[in-house]
Structure formats: C-alpha cells, structure tokens
Amino acid sequence: MMVSSEFLSVMVTIALSITIIAPIVLIILWIKDWIKGQLW
Amino acid sequence: MNTVNSAVLDANTGWLILAIFSVLWIFLGWLWGRKAKQLDDFMLAGRNVGMALGIATAMATWVTSNTTMAAPQLALQLGIWGMLGYSLGSVGLMLFAPLARRIQELMPNGYTSGDFIRLRYGKTAWRVFLVISLFYGLGWLISLGMAGGVLINALTGIDYQLGMSVILAICVTYTMLGGLRAVIGTDFVQTIIILVGIVLLAWLAIDRVGFEPMHLAVLEERPELLNLLMPAAIMFLFNNLLFGVGEIFHSNVWWSRAFAFRRDVGFKAYMIAGIFWMPIPIVAGFIALATPALNLNIPAADMVGPMVAAKLLGFGGAVLVFIIVFSALASSLDSLLAATSDLVLQDIYRGHIRPDANKEELRKAARWVVLLLGMITWLLCLPRLTTLASMLYFTGAFVASTIWPIIAGLYLKKASSSGAIIAMLSGTVLGLWAYFAIGFYVAALVSAIISMAVVFFSMWLKPEQFEWARLNEISNKQAGVKFS
C-alpha cells in the first residue's frame, strides 16, 4: 500500500502549519504572561 | 552521485558558533537564575511557572538531538512510518497532562518522583524505583553527552572529547548558576530556535525540490519508504509509543516540572506541548525523503539531515543545522542534569544520608550535586564507549515497568506496595529477557504488559486502602511523621 504524492504533501503541510504556528503562539503567550507578571 | 564531505562545516566556524551560544546560554542562565536564592527557586523555579515557559520547557526537553538528527535517519530507514512513529512520542506528553494535574493536587509540596513512590509505596519500592530512575537518568545523560561530542565532531570535525567537554561544561555551568529557573528560561529561547530552524529547512526542501519530484524519486529508488505496510516500521511505532510513555511517566524531568508549574498551568502546558511536539519529527524527518531527488549519497544514515540541509542551503544550511542540534542538545542536557540532581539531592542525600538537612543546607548542596553529576557524566563519556551509549536502549524495559505502578498509585487506593515492587522487578526482568530473546522493539511492550498484570492481580489478591492525605508531606510533618 503505497503512499501517494497527495498524501505526503497533505501530511507534511499539516505538520509544517502546526510547527509554524507553535513559535507564534509561544511568543504571544510569553508577552501575555509577561504583561500580567505571570512568567514565573 | 554527489558525495558531500561528512563534516559539513569547518572547525573554525564550529568553534565560533559554540563560543557565541555558550556565552548566550550562560548569560541567560545567570540572568534568569540569579533570583534562585531559596531551595524551591533552585529546584522548582519557585513553583509558579506560567503557561508560555511551561509549554516551551516541556517541548524543548522532549526535542533532543535524537529528534532533530534521528527523525531524518528514521525517515530514510523506515519511511513514512518512521516519521509518524517518532511523532507518537508526543502521546506520552499528552497522557502526562492529567497526571500532572493529579500530582499537583495530591502533592502540592512535593519535590521529586521519588517522593511520590516513598510516600505511596514505602521504602523498598522507593529504592527499587530509585535504581531504575537513576540508571535511566545516567543512561540518558551519557547518551546525550556522547551524542554532543559525536555530533559536534561529525558536523564540524572538532575533536569528540573537546566537543563533548564544551557542551557538558556549558550546561553544568548555567544549571549550577540558576537551577531549574535557568533551565526553563533557556528552554524557551532554544524552543523558538529549533522550531524556526526546522521550518526553514522543510520550507526550502519543498521550494527547491517539491513534493511531486520528491515522491517520484523515492518511488523509483526506495519504494519501500512509501509502503504503509512495512512490518518493522509498524513494530517500531508501538514500541516507541510505550517507551515514550514510560520515560515520561517515571522520570523526574517531568515530575519536577509538574511541581514547578502554577496550579492552573500543568494540564494545559503538557497537553499543548504534546500537540506542538507531534509534527516536529515529521517536519524534521521528511527532508530525508529529498535524498533520492537531490541525488545525494549518504555514507552514514544519521548524517542525512545535515547533508540534505548543506546541499539545499550550502554553508547557511550547515550553520542552521548546527545551531538547531546544539540548541536541542543543550535543552535536554540541562533539564536532565537539573532533574537527576534533584533526585540525588532529595532522595539520596536527604533521604539516605542527611534526613535532618534544612533547606539552606540543601540549597548549598544542590549546586555541588549538579557539578558532581556533570563530572561523572563527563568521565563516563570520555572514552567514547559505544556500549555505554547503547545503555539507553536497555532502559525501555526498566522504565516501562514503572508505568502501571505510577498510574495505579496516583488514582487507585487499592494499589499495593508489594504489587508495585513485584511489578517493577518482574516487568524489568522479563522486558530485558524479551530484549535479548526477541528484539529491542518488544522490550518496553513486554515490560509494560507484565507490570500491568502484576499491579492489577495484586490489587485483586490483597487490596490496600491508601489515604491520599499521606502524600502531602508538609501535613505529615505537622502530624509528626518523619522524612523516611
């Protein structure tokens, strides 16, 4: 059962999208925590 | 076929990058760790870590050099399932989320995973658990220390012993300076670097090669990599899943974070960290599938990531991979140093040598324990014995045996002390037997199944009625119960 080119592209695109979003979310959360004085 | 030299950077560039990042990590470690004056600040970052730092530290610790280097290797060896199997390592993080909440509820003043086993199952189980946990901790430390030397050598040509010594010295220095505060602070920066770096590499692979030519070339040269029914890869998937769960459930690396996170943060931080971690092995690993399309000859499978990056990006790609690998190594080494030192300090020094030690004495001893552990790791890594690095593979049988005693101990009053001890011992022994008699891919599986059977059988045979309040040690002390 061979994986198609479409399957590969969809799988990698979803993974890449989450990995792009992750640092953005982390930085936004860091700023929110910092403003509220809740980093530590 | 093009053959890229195995060292993708020259030694001078390697030293320059090492110097820049060494200064950065030590400075940040000092900056964030200088407020760690009290024991709880040093060991548990003040027990008030917020969401952003909580998610980042869980992610960074779980992204080791293995993730960034072995994910492409696994994609090259096991294809699609290699990447997907590796990404299932995130299940352990997500399953630990409810446990983190439960740990915070039951043990608001706890310090280590050893504390839980001691209070829940008694001294004998505690000592069995400590042997397993310290064996695993030391095995992982040696594996990371050696990986640091080997990777720095492979990427830059810098001598193994020099590279290994430098990375260990950096991590020991800033962990000594600021304890878990320094570790968690630097983890945030390292997470951002790793994520941005692997996104850039994957993006370039798609842009320069494209899915269609990549797929076509793999189909022609290595069609088995696209086969969803590759048996070895499917076995790897299940073993990796259980090994990961066992590693996370028992290791003080994750328990110390559960104690360190603010009360409302633990569950969400582990859950989100798992979701964000899941795609990393796919993004980092998929670039290996570009190898046939790029016409690259890979002399060693573990160098596929840096070689593809160097081919796609030239000098800049090699530098980027080196920075990613260096960040991944440091983020795991520092966490493991801090958590294993906590275990040695709380469960060996205080638990067995100085039960009456006060917090001030422990705070002073904490730095020396970090240094001592760093030196032991350095000495064991020095001879570059590959048999020591492979020690980590054995630990699958050890750690998987602790999964059920921990779950049952946290949620079921009936779980008994004798059941936990027999479960850990029999799981480990039979897991090791399976490792040698069948193969590495079943060690964790056999260990977990045996351990589960023993835990539940002992609950049926001789149930205990544990009182959850006994896990709160501060209340125990007020009631006159001694440490051990």
PDB file of N, CA, C and O in Angstrom, chain B residues 188-217:
ATOM      1  N   PHE B 188      13.056  28.160  26.685  1.00  0.00           N
ATOM      2  CA  PHE B 188      12.135  28.941  25.848  1.00  0.00           C
ATOM      3  C   PHE B 188      12.851  29.414  24.576  1.00  0.00           C
ATOM      4  O   PHE B 188      12.348  29.231  23.460  1.00  0.00           O
ATOM      5  N   VAL B 189      14.030  29.993  24.766  1.00  0.00           N
ATOM      6  CA  VAL B 189      14.795  30.510  23.607  1.00  0.00           C
ATOM      7  C   VAL B 189      15.179  29.346  22.689  1.00  0.00           C
ATOM      8  O   VAL B 189      15.078  29.450  21.456  1.00  0.00           O
ATOM      9  N   GLN B 190      15.601  28.233  23.293  1.00  0.00           N
ATOM     10  CA  GLN B 190      16.018  27.077  22.488  1.00  0.00           C
ATOM     11  C   GLN B 190      14.850  26.505  21.685  1.00  0.00           C
ATOM     12  O   GLN B 190      15.011  26.105  20.533  1.00  0.00           O
ATOM     13  N   THR B 191      13.653  26.500  22.271  1.00  0.00           N
ATOM     14  CA  THR B 191      12.466  26.005  21.550  1.00  0.00           C
ATOM     15  C   THR B 191      12.198  26.847  20.309  1.00  0.00           C
ATOM     16  O   THR B 191      11.946  26.316  19.219  1.00  0.00           O
ATOM     17  N   ILE B 192      12.240  28.168  20.474  1.00  0.00           N
ATOM     18  CA  ILE B 192      11.966  29.059  19.330  1.00  0.00           C
ATOM     19  C   ILE B 192      13.011  28.830  18.233  1.00  0.00           C
ATOM     20  O   ILE B 192      12.667  28.728  17.045  1.00  0.00           O
ATOM     21  N   ILE B 193      14.274  28.705  18.615  1.00  0.00           N
ATOM     22  CA  ILE B 193      15.343  28.486  17.627  1.00  0.00           C
ATOM     23  C   ILE B 193      15.113  27.172  16.872  1.00  0.00           C
ATOM     24  O   ILE B 193      15.184  27.120  15.641  1.00  0.00           O
ATOM     25  N   ILE B 194      14.799  26.110  17.617  1.00  0.00           N
ATOM     26  CA  ILE B 194      14.601  24.793  16.985  1.00  0.00           C
ATOM     27  C   ILE B 194      13.420  24.837  16.011  1.00  0.00           C
ATOM     28  O   ILE B 194      13.512  24.396  14.868  1.00  0.00           O
ATOM     29  N   LEU B 195      12.294  25.427  16.469  1.00  0.00           N
ATOM     30  CA  LEU B 195      11.087  25.454  15.630  1.00  0.00           C
ATOM     31  C   LEU B 195      11.307  26.263  14.357  1.00  0.00           C
ATOM     32  O   LEU B 195      10.989  25.811  13.255  1.00  0.00           O
ATOM     33  N   VAL B 196      11.861  27.460  14.513  1.00  0.00           N
ATOM     34  CA  VAL B 196      12.096  28.317  13.334  1.00  0.00           C
ATOM     35  C   VAL B 196      13.091  27.631  12.399  1.00  0.00           C
ATOM     36  O   VAL B 196      12.918  27.624  11.172  1.00  0.00           O
ATOM     37  N   GLY B 197      14.114  27.012  12.959  1.00  0.00           N
ATOM     38  CA  GLY B 197      15.149  26.351  12.145  1.00  0.00           C
ATOM     39  C   GLY B 197      14.594  25.221  11.308  1.00  0.00           C
ATOM     40  O   GLY B 197      14.841  25.155  10.100  1.00  0.00           O
ATOM     41  N   ILE B 198      13.807  24.325  11.933  1.00  0.00           N
ATOM     42  CA  ILE B 198      13.324  23.169  11.155  1.00  0.00           C
ATOM     43  C   ILE B 198      12.252  23.578  10.145  1.00  0.00           C
ATOM     44  O   ILE B 198      12.137  22.988   9.084  1.00  0.00           O
ATOM     45  N   VAL B 199      11.498  24.649  10.461  1.00  0.00           N
ATOM     46  CA  VAL B 199      10.512  25.145   9.492  1.00  0.00           C
ATOM     47  C   VAL B 199      11.248  25.667   8.249  1.00  0.00           C
ATOM     48  O   VAL B 199      10.881  25.381   7.107  1.00  0.00           O
ATOM     49  N   LEU B 200      12.337  26.423   8.466  1.00  0.00           N
ATOM     50  CA  LEU B 200      13.120  26.953   7.345  1.00  0.00           C
ATOM     51  C   LEU B 200      13.651  25.839   6.457  1.00  0.00           C
ATOM     52  O   LEU B 200      13.570  25.914   5.222  1.00  0.00           O
ATOM     53  N   LEU B 201      14.195  24.802   7.097  1.00  0.00           N
ATOM     54  CA  LEU B 201      14.766  23.687   6.328  1.00  0.00           C
ATOM     55  C   LEU B 201      13.695  22.972   5.510  1.00  0.00           C
ATOM     56  O   LEU B 201      13.895  22.676   4.334  1.00  0.00           O
ATOM     57  N   ALA B 202      12.555  22.688   6.148  1.00  0.00           N
ATOM     58  CA  ALA B 202      11.479  21.976   5.453  1.00  0.00           C
ATOM     59  C   ALA B 202      10.924  22.828   4.310  1.00  0.00           C
ATOM     60  O   ALA B 202      10.668  22.341   3.206  1.00  0.00           O
ATOM     61  N   TRP B 203      10.767  24.107   4.594  1.00  0.00           N
ATOM     62  CA  TRP B 203      10.243  25.031   3.585  1.00  0.00           C
ATOM     63  C   TRP B 203      11.147  25.039   2.343  1.00  0.00           C
ATOM     64  O   TRP B 203      10.677  24.977   1.205  1.00  0.00           O
ATOM     65  N   LEU B 204      12.465  25.096   2.585  1.00  0.00           N
ATOM     66  CA  LEU B 204      13.417  25.116   1.475  1.00  0.00           C
ATOM     67  C   LEU B 204      13.402  23.814   0.694  1.00  0.00           C
ATOM     68  O   LEU B 204      13.535  23.812  -0.532  1.00  0.00           O
ATOM     69  N   ALA B 205      13.222  22.684   1.423  1.00  0.00           N
ATOM     70  CA  ALA B 205      13.165  21.385   0.742  1.00  0.00           C
ATOM     71  C   ALA B 205      11.967  21.340  -0.199  1.00  0.00           C
ATOM     72  O   ALA B 205      12.063  20.863  -1.337  1.00  0.00           O
ATOM     73  N   ILE B 206      10.830  21.869   0.279  1.00  0.00           N
ATOM     74  CA  ILE B 206       9.623  21.877  -0.563  1.00  0.00           C
ATOM     75  C   ILE B 206       9.823  22.822  -1.754  1.00  0.00           C
ATOM     76  O   ILE B 206       9.514  22.503  -2.898  1.00  0.00           O
ATOM     77  N   ASP B 207      10.404  24.005  -1.466  1.00  0.00           N
ATOM     78  CA  ASP B 207      10.588  25.029  -2.503  1.00  0.00           C
ATOM     79  C   ASP B 207      11.591  24.575  -3.573  1.00  0.00           C
ATOM     80  O   ASP B 207      11.363  24.733  -4.764  1.00  0.00           O
ATOM     81  N   ARG B 208      12.714  23.996  -3.134  1.00  0.00           N
ATOM     82  CA  ARG B 208      13.779  23.642  -4.082  1.00  0.00           C
ATOM     83  C   ARG B 208      13.538  22.304  -4.783  1.00  0.00           C
ATOM     84  O   ARG B 208      13.987  22.100  -5.894  1.00  0.00           O
ATOM     85  N   VAL B 209      12.877  21.372  -4.079  1.00  0.00           N
ATOM     86  CA  VAL B 209      12.679  20.044  -4.681  1.00  0.00           C
ATOM     87  C   VAL B 209      11.214  19.840  -5.082  1.00  0.00           C
ATOM     88  O   VAL B 209      10.929  19.469  -6.214  1.00  0.00           O
ATOM     89  N   GLY B 210      10.289  20.101  -4.170  1.00  0.00           N
ATOM     90  CA  GLY B 210       8.856  19.927  -4.463  1.00  0.00           C
ATOM     91  C   GLY B 210       8.378  18.524  -4.138  1.00  0.00           C
ATOM     92  O   GLY B 210       9.158  17.571  -4.197  1.00  0.00           O
ATOM     93  N   PHE B 211       7.100  18.391  -3.759  1.00  0.00           N
ATOM     94  CA  PHE B 211       6.555  17.098  -3.350  1.00  0.00           C
ATOM     95  C   PHE B 211       6.562  16.071  -4.486  1.00  0.00           C
ATOM     96  O   PHE B 211       6.929  14.921  -4.301  1.00  0.00           O
ATOM     97  N   GLU B 212       6.144  16.521  -5.661  1.00  0.00           N
ATOM     98  CA  GLU B 212       5.976  15.584  -6.780  1.00  0.00           C
ATOM     99  C   GLU B 212       7.300  14.943  -7.195  1.00  0.00           C
ATOM    100  O   GLU B 212       7.411  13.710  -7.228  1.00  0.00           O
ATOM    101  N   PRO B 213       8.364  15.761  -7.478  1.00  0.00           N
ATOM    102  CA  PRO B 213       9.652  15.137  -7.836  1.00  0.00           C
ATOM    103  C   PRO B 213      10.231  14.294  -6.697  1.00  0.00           C
ATOM    104  O   PRO B 213      10.821  13.244  -6.932  1.00  0.00           O
ATOM    105  N   MET B 214      10.002  14.757  -5.450  1.00  0.00           N
ATOM    106  CA  MET B 214      10.500  14.019  -4.284  1.00  0.00           C
ATOM    107  C   MET B 214       9.839  12.641  -4.236  1.00  0.00           C
ATOM    108  O   MET B 214      10.503  11.619  -4.088  1.00  0.00           O
ATOM    109  N   HIS B 215       8.510  12.629  -4.386  1.00  0.00           N
ATOM    110  CA  HIS B 215       7.736  11.396  -4.332  1.00  0.00           C
ATOM    111  C   HIS B 215       8.138  10.452  -5.463  1.00  0.00           C
ATOM    112  O   HIS B 215       8.347   9.250  -5.257  1.00  0.00           O
ATOM    113  N   LEU B 216       8.306  11.010  -6.636  1.00  0.00           N
ATOM    114  CA  LEU B 216       8.669  10.218  -7.824  1.00  0.00           C
ATOM    115  C   LEU B 216      10.037   9.555  -7.658  1.00  0.00           C
ATOM    116  O   LEU B 216      10.209   8.370  -7.936  1.00  0.00           O
ATOM    117  N   ALA B 217      11.003  10.345  -7.158  1.00  0.00           N
ATOM    118  CA  ALA B 217      12.363   9.817  -6.990  1.00  0.00           C
ATOM    119  C   ALA B 217      12.399   8.719  -5.924  1.00  0.00           C
ATOM    120  O   ALA B 217      13.079   7.708  -6.088  1.00  0.00           O
TER     121      ALA B 217
END
